Coordinates of C-alpha atoms and ligand atoms in Angstrom, one line a residue:
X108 CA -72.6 154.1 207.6
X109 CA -69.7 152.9 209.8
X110 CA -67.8 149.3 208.9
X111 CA -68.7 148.2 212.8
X112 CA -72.6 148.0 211.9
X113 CA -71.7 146.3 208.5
X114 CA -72.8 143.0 209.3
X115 CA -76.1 144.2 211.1
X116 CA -76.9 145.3 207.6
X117 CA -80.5 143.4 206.2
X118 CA -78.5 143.3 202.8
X119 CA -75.0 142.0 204.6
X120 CA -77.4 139.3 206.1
X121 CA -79.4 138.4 203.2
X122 CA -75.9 137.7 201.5
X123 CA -74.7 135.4 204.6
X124 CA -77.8 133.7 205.0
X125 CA -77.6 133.2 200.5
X126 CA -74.0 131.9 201.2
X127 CA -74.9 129.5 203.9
X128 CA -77.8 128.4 201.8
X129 CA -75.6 128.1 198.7
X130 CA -75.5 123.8 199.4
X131 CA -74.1 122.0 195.9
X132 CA -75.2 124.8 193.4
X133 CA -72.5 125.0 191.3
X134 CA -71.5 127.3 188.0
X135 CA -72.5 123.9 185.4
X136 CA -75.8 123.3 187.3
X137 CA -76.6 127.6 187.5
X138 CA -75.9 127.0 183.6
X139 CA -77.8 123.7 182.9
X140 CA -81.0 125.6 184.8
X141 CA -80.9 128.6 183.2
X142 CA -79.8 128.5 179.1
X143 CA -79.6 132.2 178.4
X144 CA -77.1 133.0 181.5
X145 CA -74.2 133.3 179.6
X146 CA -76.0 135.9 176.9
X147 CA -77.9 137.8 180.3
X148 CA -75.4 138.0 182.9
X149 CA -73.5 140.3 180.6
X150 CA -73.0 144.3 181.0
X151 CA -71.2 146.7 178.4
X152 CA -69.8 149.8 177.9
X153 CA -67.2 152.2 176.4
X154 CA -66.4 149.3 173.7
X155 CA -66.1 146.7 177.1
X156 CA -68.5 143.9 177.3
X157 CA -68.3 141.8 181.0
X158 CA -69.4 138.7 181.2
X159 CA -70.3 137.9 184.6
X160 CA -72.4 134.6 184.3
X161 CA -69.4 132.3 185.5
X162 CA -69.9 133.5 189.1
X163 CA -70.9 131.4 191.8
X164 CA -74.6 134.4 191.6
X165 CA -78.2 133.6 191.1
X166 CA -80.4 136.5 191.0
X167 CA -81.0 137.1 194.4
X168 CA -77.6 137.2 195.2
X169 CA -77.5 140.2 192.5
X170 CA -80.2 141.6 194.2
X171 CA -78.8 141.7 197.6
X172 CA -75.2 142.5 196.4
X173 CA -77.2 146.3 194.8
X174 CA -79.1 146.1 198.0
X175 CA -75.9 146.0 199.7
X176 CA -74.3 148.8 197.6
X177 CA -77.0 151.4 198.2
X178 CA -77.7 150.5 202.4
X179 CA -73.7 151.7 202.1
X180 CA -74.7 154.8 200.3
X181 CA -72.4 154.1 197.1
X182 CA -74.6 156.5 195.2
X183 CA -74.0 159.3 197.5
X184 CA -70.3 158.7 198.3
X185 CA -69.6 158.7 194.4
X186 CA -71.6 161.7 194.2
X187 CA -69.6 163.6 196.8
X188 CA -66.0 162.3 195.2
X189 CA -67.1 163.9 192.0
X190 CA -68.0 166.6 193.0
X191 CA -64.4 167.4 195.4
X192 CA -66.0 166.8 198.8
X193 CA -63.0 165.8 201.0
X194 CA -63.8 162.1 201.2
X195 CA -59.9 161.2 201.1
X196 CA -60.7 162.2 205.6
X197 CA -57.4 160.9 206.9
X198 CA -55.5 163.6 204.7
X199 CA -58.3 166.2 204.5
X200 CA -58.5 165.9 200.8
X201 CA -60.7 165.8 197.6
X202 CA -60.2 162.4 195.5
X203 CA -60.7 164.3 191.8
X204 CA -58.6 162.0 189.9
X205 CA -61.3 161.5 187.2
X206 CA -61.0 165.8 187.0
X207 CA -58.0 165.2 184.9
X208 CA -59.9 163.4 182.0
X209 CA -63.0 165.9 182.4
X210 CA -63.4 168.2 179.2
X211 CA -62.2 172.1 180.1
X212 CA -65.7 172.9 179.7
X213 CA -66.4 171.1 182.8
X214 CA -66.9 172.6 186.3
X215 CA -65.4 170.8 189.2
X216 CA -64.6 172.7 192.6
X217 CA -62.0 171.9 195.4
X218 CA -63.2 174.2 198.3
X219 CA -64.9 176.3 195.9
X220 CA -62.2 176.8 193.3
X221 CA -62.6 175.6 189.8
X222 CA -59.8 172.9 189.0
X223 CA -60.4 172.6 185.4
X224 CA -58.6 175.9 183.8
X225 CA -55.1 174.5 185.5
X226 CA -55.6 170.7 184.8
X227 CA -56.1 172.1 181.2
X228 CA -53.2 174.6 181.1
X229 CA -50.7 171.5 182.3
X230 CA -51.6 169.7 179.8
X231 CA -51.8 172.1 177.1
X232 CA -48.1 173.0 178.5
X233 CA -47.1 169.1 178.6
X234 CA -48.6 168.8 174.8
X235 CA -46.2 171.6 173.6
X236 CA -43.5 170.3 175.1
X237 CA -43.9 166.8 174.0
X238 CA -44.5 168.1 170.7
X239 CA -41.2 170.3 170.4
X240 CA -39.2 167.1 171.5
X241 CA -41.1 164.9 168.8
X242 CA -39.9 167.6 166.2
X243 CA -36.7 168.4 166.7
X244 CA -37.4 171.7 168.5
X245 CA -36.0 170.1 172.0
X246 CA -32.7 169.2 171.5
X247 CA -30.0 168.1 174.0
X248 CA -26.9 170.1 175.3
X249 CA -25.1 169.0 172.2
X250 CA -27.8 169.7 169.3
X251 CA -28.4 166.2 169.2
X252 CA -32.8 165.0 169.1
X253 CA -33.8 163.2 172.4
X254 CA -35.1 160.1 172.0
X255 CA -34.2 157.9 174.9
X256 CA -36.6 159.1 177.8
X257 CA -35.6 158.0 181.0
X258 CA -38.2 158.1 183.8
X259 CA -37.1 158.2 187.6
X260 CA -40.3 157.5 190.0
X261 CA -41.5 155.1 191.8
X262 CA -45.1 153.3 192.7
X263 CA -47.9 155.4 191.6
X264 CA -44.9 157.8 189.6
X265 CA -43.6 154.6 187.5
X266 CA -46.4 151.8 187.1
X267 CA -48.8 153.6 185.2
X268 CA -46.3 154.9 182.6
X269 CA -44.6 152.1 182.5
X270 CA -47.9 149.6 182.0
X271 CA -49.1 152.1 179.4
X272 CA -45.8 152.3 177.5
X273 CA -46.1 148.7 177.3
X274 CA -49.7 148.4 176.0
X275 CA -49.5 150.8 174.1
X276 CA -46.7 149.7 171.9
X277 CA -48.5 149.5 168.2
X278 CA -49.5 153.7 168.9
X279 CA -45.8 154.4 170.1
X280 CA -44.3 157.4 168.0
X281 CA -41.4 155.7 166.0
X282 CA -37.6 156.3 167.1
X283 CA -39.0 157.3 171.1
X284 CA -37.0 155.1 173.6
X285 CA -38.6 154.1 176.7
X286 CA -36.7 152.8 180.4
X287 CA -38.0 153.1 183.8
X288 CA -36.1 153.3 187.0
X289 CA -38.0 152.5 190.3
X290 CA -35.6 150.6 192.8
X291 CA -33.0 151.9 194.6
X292 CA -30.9 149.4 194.0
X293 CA -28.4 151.0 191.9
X294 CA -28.3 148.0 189.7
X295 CA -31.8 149.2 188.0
X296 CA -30.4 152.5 187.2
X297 CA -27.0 151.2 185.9
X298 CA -28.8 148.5 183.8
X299 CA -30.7 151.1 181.8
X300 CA -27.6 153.7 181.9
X301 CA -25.8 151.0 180.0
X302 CA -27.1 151.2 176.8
X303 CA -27.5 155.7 176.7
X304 CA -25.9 157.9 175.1
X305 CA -26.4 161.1 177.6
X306 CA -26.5 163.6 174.8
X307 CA -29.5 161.3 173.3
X308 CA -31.0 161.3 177.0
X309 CA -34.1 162.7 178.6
X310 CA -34.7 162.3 182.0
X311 CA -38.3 162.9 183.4
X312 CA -38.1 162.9 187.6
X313 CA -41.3 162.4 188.6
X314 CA -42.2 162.7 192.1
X315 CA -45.4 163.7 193.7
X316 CA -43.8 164.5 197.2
X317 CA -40.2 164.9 195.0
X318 CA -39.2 163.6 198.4
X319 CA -39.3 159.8 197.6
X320 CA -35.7 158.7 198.7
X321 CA -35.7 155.9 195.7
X322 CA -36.4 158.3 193.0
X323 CA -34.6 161.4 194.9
X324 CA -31.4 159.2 194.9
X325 CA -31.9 157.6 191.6
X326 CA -32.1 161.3 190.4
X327 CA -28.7 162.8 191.9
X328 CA -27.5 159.8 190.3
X329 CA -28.6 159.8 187.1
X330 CA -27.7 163.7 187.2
X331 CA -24.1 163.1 187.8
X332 CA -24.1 160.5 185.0
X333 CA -24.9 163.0 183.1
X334 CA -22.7 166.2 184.0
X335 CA -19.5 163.7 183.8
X336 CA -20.4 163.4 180.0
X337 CA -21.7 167.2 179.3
X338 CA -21.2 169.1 182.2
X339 CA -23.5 171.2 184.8
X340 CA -25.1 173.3 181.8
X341 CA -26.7 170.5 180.2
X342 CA -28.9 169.3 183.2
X343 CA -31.7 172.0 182.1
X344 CA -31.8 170.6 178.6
X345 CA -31.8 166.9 180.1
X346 CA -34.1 166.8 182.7
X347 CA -37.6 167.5 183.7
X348 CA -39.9 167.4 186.4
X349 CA -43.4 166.4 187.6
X350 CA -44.6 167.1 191.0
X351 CA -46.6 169.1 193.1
X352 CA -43.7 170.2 194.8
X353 CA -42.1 172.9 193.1
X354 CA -40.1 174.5 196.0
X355 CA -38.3 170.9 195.9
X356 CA -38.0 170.9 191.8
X357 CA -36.4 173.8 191.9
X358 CA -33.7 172.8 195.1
X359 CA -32.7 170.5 192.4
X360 CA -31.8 172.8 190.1
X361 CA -34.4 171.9 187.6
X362 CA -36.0 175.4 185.5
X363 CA -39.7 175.5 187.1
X364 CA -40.5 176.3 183.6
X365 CA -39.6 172.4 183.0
X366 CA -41.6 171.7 185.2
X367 CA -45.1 169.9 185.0
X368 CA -47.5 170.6 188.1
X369 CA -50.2 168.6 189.5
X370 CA -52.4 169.0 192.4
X371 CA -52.7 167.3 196.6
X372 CA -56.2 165.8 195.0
X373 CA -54.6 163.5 192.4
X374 CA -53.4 159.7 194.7
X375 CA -50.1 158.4 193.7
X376 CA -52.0 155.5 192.3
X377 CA -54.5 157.2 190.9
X378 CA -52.1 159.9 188.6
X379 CA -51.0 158.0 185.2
X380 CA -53.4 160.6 183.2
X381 CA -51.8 163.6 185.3
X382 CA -48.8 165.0 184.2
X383 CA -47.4 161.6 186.0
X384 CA -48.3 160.8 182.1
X385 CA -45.4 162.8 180.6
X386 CA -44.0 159.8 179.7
X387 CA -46.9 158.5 178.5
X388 CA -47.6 161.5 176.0
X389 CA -43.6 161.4 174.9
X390 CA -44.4 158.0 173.7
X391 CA -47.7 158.0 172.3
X392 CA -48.2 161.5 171.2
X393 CA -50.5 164.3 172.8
X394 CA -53.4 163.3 169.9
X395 CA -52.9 159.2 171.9
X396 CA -52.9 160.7 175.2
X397 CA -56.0 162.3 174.6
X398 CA -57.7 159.6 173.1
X399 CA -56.6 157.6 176.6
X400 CA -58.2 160.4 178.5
X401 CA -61.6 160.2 176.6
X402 CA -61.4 156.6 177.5
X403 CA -61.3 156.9 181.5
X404 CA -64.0 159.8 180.9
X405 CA -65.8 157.7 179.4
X406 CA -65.9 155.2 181.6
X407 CA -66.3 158.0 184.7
X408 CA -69.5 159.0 182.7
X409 CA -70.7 155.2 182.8
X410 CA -70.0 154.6 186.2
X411 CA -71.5 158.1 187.3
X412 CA -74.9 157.7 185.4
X413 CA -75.6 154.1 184.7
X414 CA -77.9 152.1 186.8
X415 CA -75.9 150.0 189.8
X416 CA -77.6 147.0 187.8
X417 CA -75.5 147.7 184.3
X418 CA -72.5 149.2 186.0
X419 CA -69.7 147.4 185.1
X420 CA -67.3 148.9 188.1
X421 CA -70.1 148.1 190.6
X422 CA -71.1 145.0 189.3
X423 CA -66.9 143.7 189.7
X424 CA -66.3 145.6 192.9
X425 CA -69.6 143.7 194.3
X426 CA -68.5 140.4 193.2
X427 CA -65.8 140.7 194.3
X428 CA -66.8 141.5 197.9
X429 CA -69.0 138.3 197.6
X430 CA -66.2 136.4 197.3
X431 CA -64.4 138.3 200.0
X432 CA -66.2 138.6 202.4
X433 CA -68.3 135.9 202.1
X434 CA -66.7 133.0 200.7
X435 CA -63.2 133.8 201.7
X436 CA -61.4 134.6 199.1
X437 CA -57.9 135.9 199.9
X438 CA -56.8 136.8 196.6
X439 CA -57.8 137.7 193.4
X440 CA -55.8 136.6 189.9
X441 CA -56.0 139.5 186.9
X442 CA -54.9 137.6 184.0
X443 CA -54.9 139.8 181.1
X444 CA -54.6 137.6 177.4
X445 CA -52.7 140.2 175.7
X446 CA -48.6 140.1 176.0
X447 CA -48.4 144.0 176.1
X448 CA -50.8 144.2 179.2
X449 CA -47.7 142.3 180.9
X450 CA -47.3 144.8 183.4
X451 CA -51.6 145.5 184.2
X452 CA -51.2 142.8 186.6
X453 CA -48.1 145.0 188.7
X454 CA -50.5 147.9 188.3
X455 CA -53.4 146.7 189.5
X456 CA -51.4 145.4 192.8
X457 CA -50.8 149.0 193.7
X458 CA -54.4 150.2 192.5
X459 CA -55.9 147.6 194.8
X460 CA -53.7 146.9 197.6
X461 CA -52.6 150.3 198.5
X462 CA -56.4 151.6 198.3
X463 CA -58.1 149.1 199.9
X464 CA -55.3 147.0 202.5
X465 CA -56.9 149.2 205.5
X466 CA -57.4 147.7 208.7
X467 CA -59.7 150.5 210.2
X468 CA -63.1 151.9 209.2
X469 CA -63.4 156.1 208.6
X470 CA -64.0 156.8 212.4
X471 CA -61.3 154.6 213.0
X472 CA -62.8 151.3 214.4
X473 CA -61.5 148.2 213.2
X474 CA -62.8 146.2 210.9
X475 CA -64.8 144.0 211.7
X476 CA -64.6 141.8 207.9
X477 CA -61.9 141.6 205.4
X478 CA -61.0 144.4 203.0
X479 CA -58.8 144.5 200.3
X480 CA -58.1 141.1 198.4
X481 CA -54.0 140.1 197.4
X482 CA -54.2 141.3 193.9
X483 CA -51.7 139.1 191.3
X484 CA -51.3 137.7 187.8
X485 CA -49.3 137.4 184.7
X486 CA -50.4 137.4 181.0
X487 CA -52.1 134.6 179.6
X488 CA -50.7 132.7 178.0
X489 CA -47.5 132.7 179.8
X490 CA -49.5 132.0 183.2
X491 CA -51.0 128.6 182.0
X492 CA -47.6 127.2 182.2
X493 CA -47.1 128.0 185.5
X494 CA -49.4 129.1 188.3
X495 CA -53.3 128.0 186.6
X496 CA -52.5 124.3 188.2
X497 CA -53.1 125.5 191.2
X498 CA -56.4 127.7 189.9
X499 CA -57.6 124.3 187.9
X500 CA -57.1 121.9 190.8
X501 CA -55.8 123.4 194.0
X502 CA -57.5 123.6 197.2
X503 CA -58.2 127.5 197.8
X504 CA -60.5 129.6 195.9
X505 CA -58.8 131.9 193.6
X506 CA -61.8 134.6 191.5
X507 CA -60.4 135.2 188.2
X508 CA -60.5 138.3 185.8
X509 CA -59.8 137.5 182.2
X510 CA -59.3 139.9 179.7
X511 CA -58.9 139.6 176.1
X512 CA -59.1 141.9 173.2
X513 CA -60.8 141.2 169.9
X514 CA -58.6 142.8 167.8
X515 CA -54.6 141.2 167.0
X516 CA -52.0 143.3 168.7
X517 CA -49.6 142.4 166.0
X518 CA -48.6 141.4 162.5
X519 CA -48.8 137.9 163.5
X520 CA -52.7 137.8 163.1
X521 CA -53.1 134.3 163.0
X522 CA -51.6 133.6 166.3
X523 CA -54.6 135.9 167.5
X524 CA -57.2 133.3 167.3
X525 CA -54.7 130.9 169.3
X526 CA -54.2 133.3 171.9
X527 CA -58.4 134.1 172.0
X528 CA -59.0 130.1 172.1
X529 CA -57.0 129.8 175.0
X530 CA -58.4 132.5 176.9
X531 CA -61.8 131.0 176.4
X532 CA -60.8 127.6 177.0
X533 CA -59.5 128.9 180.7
X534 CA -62.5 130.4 181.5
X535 CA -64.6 127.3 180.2
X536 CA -62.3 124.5 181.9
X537 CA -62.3 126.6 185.2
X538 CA -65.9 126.8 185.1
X539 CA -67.2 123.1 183.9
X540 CA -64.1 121.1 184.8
X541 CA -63.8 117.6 183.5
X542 CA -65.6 115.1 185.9
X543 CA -64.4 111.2 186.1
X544 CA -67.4 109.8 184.1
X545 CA -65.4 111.7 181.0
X546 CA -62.3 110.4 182.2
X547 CA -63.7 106.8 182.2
X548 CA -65.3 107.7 178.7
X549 CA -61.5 108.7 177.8
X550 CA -60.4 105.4 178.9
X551 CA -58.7 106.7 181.9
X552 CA -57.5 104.5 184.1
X553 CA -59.3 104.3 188.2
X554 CA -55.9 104.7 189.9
X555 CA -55.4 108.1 187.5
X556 CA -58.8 109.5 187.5
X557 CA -58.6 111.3 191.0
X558 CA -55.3 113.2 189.7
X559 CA -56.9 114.6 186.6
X560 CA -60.2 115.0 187.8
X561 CA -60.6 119.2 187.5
X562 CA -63.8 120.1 189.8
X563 CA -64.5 123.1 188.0
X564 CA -67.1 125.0 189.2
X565 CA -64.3 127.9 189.8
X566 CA -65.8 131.4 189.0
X567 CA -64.4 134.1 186.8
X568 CA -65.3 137.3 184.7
X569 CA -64.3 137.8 181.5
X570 CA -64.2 141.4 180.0
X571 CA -63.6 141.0 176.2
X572 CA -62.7 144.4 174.6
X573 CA -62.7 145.6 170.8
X574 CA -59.0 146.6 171.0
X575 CA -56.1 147.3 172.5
X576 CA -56.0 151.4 172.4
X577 CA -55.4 154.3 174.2
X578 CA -59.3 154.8 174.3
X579 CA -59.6 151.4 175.9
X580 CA -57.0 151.7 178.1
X581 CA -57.9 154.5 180.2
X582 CA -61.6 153.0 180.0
X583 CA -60.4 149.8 181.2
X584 CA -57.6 151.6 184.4
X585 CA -60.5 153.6 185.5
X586 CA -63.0 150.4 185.1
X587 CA -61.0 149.1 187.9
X588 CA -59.8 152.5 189.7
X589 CA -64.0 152.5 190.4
X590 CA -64.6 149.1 191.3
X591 CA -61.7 149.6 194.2
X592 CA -64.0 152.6 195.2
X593 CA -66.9 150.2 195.1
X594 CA -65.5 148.1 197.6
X595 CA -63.8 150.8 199.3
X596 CA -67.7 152.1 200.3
X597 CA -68.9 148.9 201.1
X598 CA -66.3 148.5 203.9
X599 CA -66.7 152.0 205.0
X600 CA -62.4 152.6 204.7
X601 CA -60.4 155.0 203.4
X602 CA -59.6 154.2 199.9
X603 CA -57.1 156.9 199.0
X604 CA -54.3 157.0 202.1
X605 CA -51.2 155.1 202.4
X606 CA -50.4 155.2 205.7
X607 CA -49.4 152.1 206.0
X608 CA -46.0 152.5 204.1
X609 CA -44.9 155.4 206.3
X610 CA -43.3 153.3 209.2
X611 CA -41.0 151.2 206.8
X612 CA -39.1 154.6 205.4
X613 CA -39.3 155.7 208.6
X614 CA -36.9 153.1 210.0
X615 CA -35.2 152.5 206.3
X616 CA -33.6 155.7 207.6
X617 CA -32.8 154.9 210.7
X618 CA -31.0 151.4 209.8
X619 CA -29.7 153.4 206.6
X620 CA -27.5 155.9 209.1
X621 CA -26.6 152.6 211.5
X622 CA -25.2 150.9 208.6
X623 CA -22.8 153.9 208.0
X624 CA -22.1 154.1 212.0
X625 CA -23.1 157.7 212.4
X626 CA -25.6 157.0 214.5
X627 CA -26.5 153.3 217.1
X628 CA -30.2 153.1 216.9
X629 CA -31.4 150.3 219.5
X630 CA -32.9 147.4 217.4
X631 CA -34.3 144.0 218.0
X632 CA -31.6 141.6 218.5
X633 CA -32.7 140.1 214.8
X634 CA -32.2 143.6 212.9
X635 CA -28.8 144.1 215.2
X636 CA -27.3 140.9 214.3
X637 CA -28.3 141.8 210.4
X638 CA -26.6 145.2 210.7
X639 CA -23.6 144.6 212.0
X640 CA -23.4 141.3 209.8
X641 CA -23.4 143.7 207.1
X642 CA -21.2 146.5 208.3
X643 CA -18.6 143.1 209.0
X644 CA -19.2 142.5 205.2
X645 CA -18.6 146.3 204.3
X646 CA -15.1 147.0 206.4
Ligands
F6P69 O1 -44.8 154.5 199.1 C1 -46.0 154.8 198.7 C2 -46.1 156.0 197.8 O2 -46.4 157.1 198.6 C3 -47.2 155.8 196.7 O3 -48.4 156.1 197.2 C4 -46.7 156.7 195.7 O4 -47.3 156.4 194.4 C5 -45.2 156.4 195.7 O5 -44.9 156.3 197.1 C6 -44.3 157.5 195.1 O6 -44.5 158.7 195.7 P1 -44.0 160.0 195.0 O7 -44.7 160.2 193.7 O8 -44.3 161.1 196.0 O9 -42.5 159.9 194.8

């Protein structure tokens, strides 16, 4: 179904016509007039439970929100990316990201070839290797263990292992060394360079184009850093690729045989359990990576074979069209209460925004309704003492995702049921608000009460998880990788192109050979005066 008859839809109207009927309901009287809300409006699975009862939802809306999902034919589009129909249109490609987390028994077909004995060979081929640096088998140029791993890659080749290093610091394998290098500024390569002993050093380029001119410079760099110190021979001890481009891997003068493949049908965004994961596996260990990777199969099995009704993907990619689309919600905070999920917030951004920021439909009509919300957060509780001022009492609607984990993340156990009190405490205050009769109780002054008056009545999930573990992990990433495809069916767009960041390299290059003078592009007179204020800066 195309995004152009999406509003003629009887379930897209029901939802208006429940939103324009919506009058004062709000979240303390949906509580007051139904007790057992906050024990029903509940979903679990693979060790997640969602609660979901803080929404501005009554039943029907539920109902019309499934309604919704299955006029829009999510069953069948879900169906066809599992099974490697080319749904990715604009780029003629499967979307088989959740093959890479799919036991080797499994049978999935691009165009009628079996993917599963190569996704398995990679990553018996990454295990070995990860395994021969963790004992001592991989050593540097000079004899010396690696432990310092250096990844160069950018976006969808940098958030994932870098959020997953992070959260999974208790599981990290003791003496591994972890840095990231993303931006082209050279001052995010020299900042991590700083501390490294080369001969100590492993470099992983990862690149699924191994065009990207961030990491592609940041690489030539990094590999000059290290031939001053040990010379040319040393590069194929020090450095190692992953890409699906292996003509490019080995231009660079990388052995293909240190090399780690992966395949046209894995997004950018979508590629933290590929070998994108190297990283990931150097840190944890192949026995932690594949504990993550039962986690997001886990949760592919869920989201494949549960009802729409108990899904927990489709249940948060429908609410949050609901407040998209009919409410208005621009944006959409994911405010994780757990200090080494300080970078989920950054991933999700790409996850979200770069899948669903489309402006046309799949035949290319424009959209006639909003897609993708702005995705943004930080960790509770560091977010409280900033930005939640403007969630508490603020004039724009802000949907809020909290997570929290049962289990302490550290030795400091006690500070566990702090962090746990708060989280709930957010999620209460946002949704119940303190009204001026309890302010007057308080002894609150008339001239004060306005300012601290909180409305409440602001809606939120909550997903509350066991623990913080590579099991958990992948469940939760693909959780939310499916949800994006959720909402990505309802709007009828493209969920898993990018063309959108084409145009700005495009011209990156352009104004890159201007600045040197080599070549006079014709600019607006804005760019024009900024270049040649910058060459004047430069001479
Ligand atoms: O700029 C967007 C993008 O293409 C992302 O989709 C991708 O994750 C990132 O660049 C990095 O690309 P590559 O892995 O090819 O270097």
């Amino acid at each position: 179904m195309s995004a152009a008859k999406l509003q003629d839809s009887p379930a897209w109207q029901q939802l208006q016509k429940l939103c324009n009927d919506w009058g004062a309901t709000t979240i303390a009287k949906l509580f007051a007039a139904g007790p057992e809300r906050g024990s029903k409006m509940t979903a679990q699975a693979c060790g997640i439970y969602l609660d979901y009862s803080k929404n501005w939802l009554r039943e029907e809306t539920l109902v019309a929100l499934f309604d919704l999902a299955r006029e829009r034919g999510l069953e069948t589009r879900r169906a066809a990316m599992f099974t490697g129909e080319h749904i990715n249109s604009t780029e003629d490609r499967a979307v088989l990201h959740t093959a890479l987390r799919a036991p080797a028994s499994a049978k999935i077909c691009d165009q009628g070839a079996n993917v599963m004995p190569e996704v398995h060979a990679v990553l018996q081929r990454m295990m070995a290797f990860c395994d021969k640096v963790h004992q001592g088998e991989w050593l540097g140029a000079t004899g010396k263990p690696l432990r310092q791993i250096v990844n160069i890659g950018i976006g969808g080749s940098y958030l994932g292992p870098e959020m997953a290093y992070h959260a999974l610091r208790s599981q990290r394998i003791a003496g591994v060394r972890e840095h990231f290098v993303a931006n082209v500024d050279g001052a995010a390569l020299a900042a991590v360079l700083a501390d490294l002993d080369p001969a100590q050093t492993l470099f992983i380029v990862a690149s699924k184009t191994f065009t990207t001119l961030e990491t592609m410079t940041n690489a030539h760099a990094a590999r000059r850093w290290l031939v001053a110190a040990l010379g040319e021979q040393a590069v194929e001890r020090h450095f190692v690729a992953v890409s699906t481009n292996s003509e490019a891997v080995a231009a660079f003068g990388m052995n293909p045989e240190h090399s780690f493949g992966f395949w046209d049908w894995v997004g950018g965004r979508y590629s933290m359990d590929s070998a994108i994961g190297l990283a990931t596996m150097l840190a944890i260990g192949s026995a932690g990576f594949a504990e993550m990777l039962q986690g997001f199969h886990a949760m592919d099995e869920h989201f494949l074979h549960a009802e729409l009704e108990q899904n927990l993907p489709v249940l948060l990619g429908l609410i949050s069209v609901w407040y998209n689309n009919f409410w208005g919600a621009q944006s959409q905070a994911i405010l994780p209460y757990a200090h080494d999920l300080a970078r989920f917030p950054a991933y999700m951004q790409q996850l979200q925004m770069e899948s669903n920021g489309k402006r046309v439909d799949l035949s290319g009509t424009p959209l006639a309704v909003d897609s993708g919300p702005i995705i943004w957060g930080e960790p509770g509780t560091d977010g409280q003492h900033s930005f939640y001022q403007l969630l508490h009492q603020g004039t724009r609607l802000v949907p809020c995702d909290f997570l929290g984990f049962l289990a302490p993340m550290s030795a400091f156990a006690d500070q566990h049921d702090l962090l746990m009190a708060n989280l709930f405490a957010q999620s209460e205050a946002l949704a119940f608000g303190r009204s001026a009769e309890e302010l007057r109780s308080l002894g609150v002054t008339e001239a004060q009460i306005p300012h601290r008056v909180s409305p409440g009545n602001r809606p939120s999930n909550l997903l509350l998880v066991d623990a913080l573990t590579p099991f958990s992990l992948g469940a939760l990433v693909a959780l939310y990788e499916h949800s994006v495809f959720t909402q990505g069916v309802i709007w009828g767009i493209d969920s898993f192109d990018q063309w959108g960041v084409e145009l700005g390299k495009v011209l990156a290059a352009r104004v890159e050979s201007d600045l040197k003078g080599t070549t006079q592009h014709a600019h607006d007179s804005s760019t024009q005066a900024l270049i040649e204020r910058y060459r004047a800066s430069r001479s």
